[in-house]
Amino acid sequence: MNFNARLEDQDPEVFGFVSQELKRQRQHIELIASENFVSKAVLEAVGSVLTNKYAEGLPGKRYYGGCEYVDEVENIARERAKMLFGCDHVNVQPHSGANANFAVFYAMLRPGDNVLGMSLSHGGHLSHGGKMNISGNYYNSYYYGVDPVTEVIDYDEVERIALECKPKLIVCGASAYPRKIDFKRFADIAKKAGAYLLADIAHIAGLVVAGEHESPVPYADFVTTTTHKTLRGPRGGIVMCKEQYAAIIDKAVFPGTQGGPLMHVIAGKAVAFKEALSPEFNEYQKQIIRNAAAMAKRFTENGINLVSGGTDNHLMLLNLTDTGVTGKELQELLGEVSITANKNTIPNETLSPFVTSGLRIGTAAVTTRGMKEAEMEKIADFVTEIIRGKESAVPKVAEKVALLVKRFPMYE
Ligand SMILES: *Cc1c(COP(=O)(O)O)cnc(C)c1O
């Protein structure tokens, strides 16, 4: 044990797997819609000595000494988040998106209160009232979904359910929904039902910042997001709210549901927010959408069905029902050719969540890598070749993937 040794020498075993993971990220086409690649500056912040610091409390009001520099970092993160989203108040300490949501639940609800969220199998997130999550276990959850024909949220139906179950909180936002979300309509429904509105923009935060998706900030009482999806920051969450809820939300994050904040991650968030304030970031988000549109178009031309018929955002869901391959099988076959994507339930799913009839694909990560519409068409063709040819298509497609990723070096 040598305190000053490098990871490589101190722990070759862990170093080996970190190196393998870097290699995997370089060699694969990353299509998981919730993933992205952070800049080297963000990596450096997250790997910094700020991991050593306890800073329970808020800047200027800590329970520990020696917080003068981490206070500055957290204040910078807060100011930049406010600029990015135009919110009254923000807490940048949630360790994850689920924690950010739970802070809102904990602040505003008592166990047993009714909540209404989007059903998991229609694209919602488990922290929106999922039965296996605390949000659906300590609270009494109801669900809305998408229209069975259009596969788009039926707002009249949401309103009907809301007026019937009288939730104290309505949650909107999704993990696998390829269409725009009408936050104003959700706010109207919440108002009618006498509910608070929480908008969870985990997937679309980058699009919102760039003006490529309408912002919920003017309409929702609370807005949560992860920082690591389209926003392209380190793994983590934030909660935004109207000024009137600032104190209760801060208390719900700490000491309500968390202990010490991860100051190294907050530093990473600050850096990512600076990047997101730049004009290049808007261009990046525009390209994510152009890329998703190009890929969706190509899939459709190839005869592959997409849930809701296409996409308005960074992701799409392939409906594999008539293809003879399940989501699980396709995910595994794609893994063999170094394409990473995840199986996903589709609306009115008939298979188990471990098998599924869908595949979720997002373009945030490949866009960070510099790929454009031409590459998206190629990738859609690769996936289609695998769907059609299954195991027999693997050797040829694997070769083509290797050639493609070589042209887009990363973390050199
Ligand atoms: C990803 C996601 C989350 C959870 O984020 P974690 O950081 O994994 O806890 C919450 N809500 C939605 C809508 C998401 O897509």
GROMACS .gro file of C-alpha atoms in nm, residues 78 80-92 94 100-101 104 197-202 205 208-209 215-217 220-227 231 237-243 245-246 249-250 253 273:
model
   52
   78ARG     CA    1  -2.648   2.676  -0.841
   80ARG     CA    2  -2.537   2.828  -1.357
   81ALA     CA    3  -2.831   2.591  -1.313
   82LYS     CA    4  -3.060   2.888  -1.250
   83MET     CA    5  -2.929   3.057  -1.564
   84LEU     CA    6  -2.971   2.741  -1.771
   85PHE     CA    7  -3.326   2.662  -1.668
   86GLY     CA    8  -3.454   3.002  -1.558
   87CYS     CA    9  -3.584   2.857  -1.231
   88ASP     CA   10  -3.642   3.045  -0.902
   89HIS     CA   11  -3.458   2.796  -0.686
   90VAL     CA   12  -3.238   2.492  -0.733
   91ASN     CA   13  -3.079   2.231  -0.509
   92VAL     CA   14  -2.782   2.064  -0.680
   94PRO     CA   15  -2.934   1.500  -0.508
  100ALA     CA   16  -3.428   1.421  -0.660
  101ASN     CA   17  -3.778   1.282  -0.712
  104VAL     CA   18  -4.007   1.615  -0.371
  197LEU     CA   19  -4.714   1.913  -1.047
  198LEU     CA   20  -4.368   1.756  -1.065
  199ALA     CA   21  -4.207   1.755  -1.410
  200ASP     CA   22  -3.916   1.513  -1.436
  201ILE     CA   23  -3.708   1.610  -1.739
  202ALA     CA   24  -3.426   1.358  -1.678
  205ALA     CA   25  -3.300   1.833  -1.994
  208VAL     CA   26  -3.501   2.193  -2.278
  209VAL     CA   27  -3.188   2.401  -2.212
  215SER     CA   28  -3.957   2.398  -2.064
  216PRO     CA   29  -4.182   2.295  -1.775
  217VAL     CA   30  -4.025   2.556  -1.545
  220ALA     CA   31  -4.462   2.300  -1.279
  221ASP     CA   32  -4.426   2.350  -0.903
  222PHE     CA   33  -4.121   2.123  -0.908
  223VAL     CA   34  -3.883   2.023  -1.185
  224THR     CA   35  -3.630   1.745  -1.138
  225THR     CA   36  -3.365   1.615  -1.372
  226THR     CA   37  -3.067   1.389  -1.387
  227THR     CA   38  -2.750   1.563  -1.496
  231LEU     CA   39  -2.746   1.733  -2.027
  237GLY     CA   40  -2.965   1.488  -1.002
  238ILE     CA   41  -3.099   1.835  -0.924
  239VAL     CA   42  -3.434   1.968  -0.800
  240MET     CA   43  -3.577   2.303  -0.908
  241CYS     CA   44  -3.881   2.469  -0.757
  242LYS     CA   45  -4.074   2.789  -0.716
  243GLU     CA   46  -3.933   3.022  -0.449
  245TYR     CA   47  -4.097   2.576  -0.180
  246ALA     CA   48  -3.723   2.652  -0.160
  249ILE     CA   49  -3.716   2.122  -0.073
  250ASP     CA   50  -3.370   2.201   0.064
  253VAL     CA   51  -3.277   1.679   0.034
  273PHE     CA   52  -2.354   2.357  -1.669
   0.00000   0.00000   0.00000
